[in-house]
Every structure is written in structure tokens, then in C-alpha cells.
GROMACS .gro file of C-alpha atoms in nm:
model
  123
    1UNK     CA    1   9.380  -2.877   2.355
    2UNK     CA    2   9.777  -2.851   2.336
    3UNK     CA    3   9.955  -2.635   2.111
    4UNK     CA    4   9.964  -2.798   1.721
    5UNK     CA    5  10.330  -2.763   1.611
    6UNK     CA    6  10.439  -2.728   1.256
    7UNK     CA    7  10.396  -3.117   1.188
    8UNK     CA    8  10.068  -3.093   1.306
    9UNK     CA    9  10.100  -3.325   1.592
   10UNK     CA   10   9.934  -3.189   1.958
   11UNK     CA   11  10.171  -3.086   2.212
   12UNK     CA   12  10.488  -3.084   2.019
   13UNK     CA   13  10.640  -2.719   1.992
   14UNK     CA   14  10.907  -2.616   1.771
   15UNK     CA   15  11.325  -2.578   1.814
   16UNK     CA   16  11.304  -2.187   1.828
   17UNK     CA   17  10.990  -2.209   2.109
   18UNK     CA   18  11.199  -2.426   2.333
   19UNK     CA   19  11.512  -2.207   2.212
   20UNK     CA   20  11.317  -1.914   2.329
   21UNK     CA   21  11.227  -2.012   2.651
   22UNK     CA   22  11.569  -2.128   2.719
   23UNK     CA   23  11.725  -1.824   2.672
   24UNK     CA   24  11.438  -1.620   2.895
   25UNK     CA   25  11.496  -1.861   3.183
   26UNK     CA   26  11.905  -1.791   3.168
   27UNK     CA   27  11.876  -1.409   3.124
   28UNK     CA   28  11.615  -1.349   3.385
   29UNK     CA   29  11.849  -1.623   3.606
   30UNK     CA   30  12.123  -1.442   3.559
   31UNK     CA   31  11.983  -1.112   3.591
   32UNK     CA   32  11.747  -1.164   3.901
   33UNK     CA   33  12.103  -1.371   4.079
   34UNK     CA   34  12.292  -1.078   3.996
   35UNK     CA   35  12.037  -0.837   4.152
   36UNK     CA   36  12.002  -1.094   4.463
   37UNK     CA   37  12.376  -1.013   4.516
   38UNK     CA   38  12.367  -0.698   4.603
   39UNK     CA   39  12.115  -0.716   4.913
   40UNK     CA   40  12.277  -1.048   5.034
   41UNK     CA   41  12.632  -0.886   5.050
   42UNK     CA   42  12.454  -0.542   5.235
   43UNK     CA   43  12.214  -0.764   5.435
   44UNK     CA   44  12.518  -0.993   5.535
   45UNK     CA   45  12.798  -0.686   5.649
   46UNK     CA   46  12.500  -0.525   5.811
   47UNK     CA   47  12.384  -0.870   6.033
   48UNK     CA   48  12.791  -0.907   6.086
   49UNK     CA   49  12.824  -0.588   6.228
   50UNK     CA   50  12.518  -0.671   6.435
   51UNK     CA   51  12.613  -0.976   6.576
   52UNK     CA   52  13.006  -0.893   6.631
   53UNK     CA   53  12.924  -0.518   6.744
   54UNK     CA   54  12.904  -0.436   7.181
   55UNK     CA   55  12.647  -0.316   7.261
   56UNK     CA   56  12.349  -0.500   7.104
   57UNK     CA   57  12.093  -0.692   7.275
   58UNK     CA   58  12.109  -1.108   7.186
   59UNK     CA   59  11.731  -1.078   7.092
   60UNK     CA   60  11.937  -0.870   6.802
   61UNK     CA   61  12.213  -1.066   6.750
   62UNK     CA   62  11.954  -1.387   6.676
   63UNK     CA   63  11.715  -1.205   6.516
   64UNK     CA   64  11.885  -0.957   6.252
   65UNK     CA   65  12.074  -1.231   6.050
   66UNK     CA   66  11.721  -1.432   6.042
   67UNK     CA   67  11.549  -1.153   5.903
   68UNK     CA   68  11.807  -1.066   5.644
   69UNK     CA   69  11.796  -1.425   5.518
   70UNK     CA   70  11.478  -1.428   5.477
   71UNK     CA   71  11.435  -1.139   5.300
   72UNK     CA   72  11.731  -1.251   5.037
   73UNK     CA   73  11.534  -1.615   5.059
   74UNK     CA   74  11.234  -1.464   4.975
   75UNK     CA   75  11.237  -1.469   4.589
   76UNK     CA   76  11.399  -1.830   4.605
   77UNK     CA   77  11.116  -1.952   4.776
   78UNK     CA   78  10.810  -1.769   4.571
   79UNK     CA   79  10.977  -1.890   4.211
   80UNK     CA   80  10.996  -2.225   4.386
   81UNK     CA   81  10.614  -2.215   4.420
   82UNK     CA   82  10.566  -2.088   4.090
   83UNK     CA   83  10.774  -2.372   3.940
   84UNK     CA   84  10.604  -2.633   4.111
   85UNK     CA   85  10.286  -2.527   4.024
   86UNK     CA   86  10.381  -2.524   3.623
   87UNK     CA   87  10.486  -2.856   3.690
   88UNK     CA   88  10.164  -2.974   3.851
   89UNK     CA   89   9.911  -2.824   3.574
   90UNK     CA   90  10.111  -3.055   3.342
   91UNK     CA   91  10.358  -2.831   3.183
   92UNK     CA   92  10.716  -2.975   3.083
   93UNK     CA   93  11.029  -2.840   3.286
   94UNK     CA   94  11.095  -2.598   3.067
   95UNK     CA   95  10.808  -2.442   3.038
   96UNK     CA   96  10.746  -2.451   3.388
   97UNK     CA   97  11.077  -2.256   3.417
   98UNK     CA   98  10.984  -2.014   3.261
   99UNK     CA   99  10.710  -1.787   3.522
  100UNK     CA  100  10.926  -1.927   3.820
  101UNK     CA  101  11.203  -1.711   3.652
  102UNK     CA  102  11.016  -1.434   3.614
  103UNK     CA  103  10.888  -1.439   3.950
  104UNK     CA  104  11.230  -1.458   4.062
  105UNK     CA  105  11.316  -1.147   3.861
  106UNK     CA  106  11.015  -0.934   3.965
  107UNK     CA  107  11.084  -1.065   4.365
  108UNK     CA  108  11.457  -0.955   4.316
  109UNK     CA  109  11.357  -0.647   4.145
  110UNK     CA  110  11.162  -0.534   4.435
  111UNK     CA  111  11.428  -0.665   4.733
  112UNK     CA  112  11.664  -0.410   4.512
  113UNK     CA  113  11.461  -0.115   4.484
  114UNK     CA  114  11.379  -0.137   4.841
  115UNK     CA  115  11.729  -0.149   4.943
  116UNK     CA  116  11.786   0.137   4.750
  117UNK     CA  117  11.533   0.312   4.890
  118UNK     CA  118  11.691   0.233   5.233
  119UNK     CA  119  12.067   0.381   5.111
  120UNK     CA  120  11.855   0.687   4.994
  121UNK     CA  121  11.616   0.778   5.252
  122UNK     CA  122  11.895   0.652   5.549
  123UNK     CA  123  12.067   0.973   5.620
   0.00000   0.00000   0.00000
């Protein structure tokens, strides 16, 4: 059932297939952290001006920095799943990498966009 490489033996892949999936799992790393940066620095100015500003309730001191880390958590924890359940269908690590990334990339694509929708649509 596995994938026959070049030498004809199951389950062994080539240099440039684990070469390839390398490289997708450190550009859409890189690429999904870099877009993850930009919501955790808003999300954490925005729950320090929260928690250190007079006038706000301590329901909203507690509960604005929680649900800013979540939302920045959020694509940690759903290419978590997807990694572990590569891992458990047999896959090797690497391969298994691979749709975690790209569930972090899609998860930090969307966190993004919506926070641009909230700079656009805030006035």
C-alpha cells in the first residue's frame, strides 16, 4: 500500500520528496509565525491598555487578555491536532508536518485578515 520509491522498495521515498516537504514545512512556519506576529503585538498593546487603563471593569481586565490569547493560540493549537493525527495514521514526522503547517498557515491567514478587517471597519 505505501508509496514504491525509485529502488522499488514500499515506503521508502526519495531525497527531493523529503527535500520538498522540508522546505514547505519551513516556509509556511515562517510565514504563518510571521503573520501570528502581527495580531499578538495588536492583541497584546490593546489587553495592556485594558488592564492598566481607569476606568474598566475587572470582569475586563481578566477577561480581555484571555481572549486575545486565545485567539493568537488558536492556530497553535488546531496544527497541533493536525500533527498528531498524521502521526497516529502512521505517517513519519515529516510528513506529518507537513498539513499541521498548513493548517497553521490557513488559521494565521484568517486571525490576519480579520484583524485587518477590524483596523478597517473601526472608525
Amino acid at each position: 500500500m505505501g508509496h514504491d520509491g525509485p529502488t522499488g522498495v514500499p515506503g521508502e521515498r526519495t531525497r527531493a520528496e523529503r527535500l520538498t516537504e522540508g522546505l514547505i514545512v519551513v516556509v509556511a512556519s515562517v510565514v504563518s509565525l510571521g503573520l501570528l506576529a502581527g495580531p499578538a503585538v495588536v492583541f497584546g498593546t490593546t489587553a495592556w491598555h485594558l488592564v492598566t487603563d481607569t476606568g474598566t471593569t475587572a470582569f475586563s481586565r481578566l477577561a480581555a487578555p484571555m481572549f486575545f490569547l486565545a485567539l493568537v493560540a488558536l492556530p497553535l493549537v488546531l496544527a497541533r491536532m493536525a500533527f498528531r493525527a498524521g502521526r497516529r495514521k502512521g505517517g513519519e514526522r515529516l510528513t506529518a508536518a507537513v498539513p499541521a503547517v498548513l493548517t497553521l498557515l490557513g488559521s494565521s491567514v484568517v486571525l490576519f485578515a480579520a484583524l485587518s478587517l477590524v483596523f478597517v471597519y473601526a472608525d
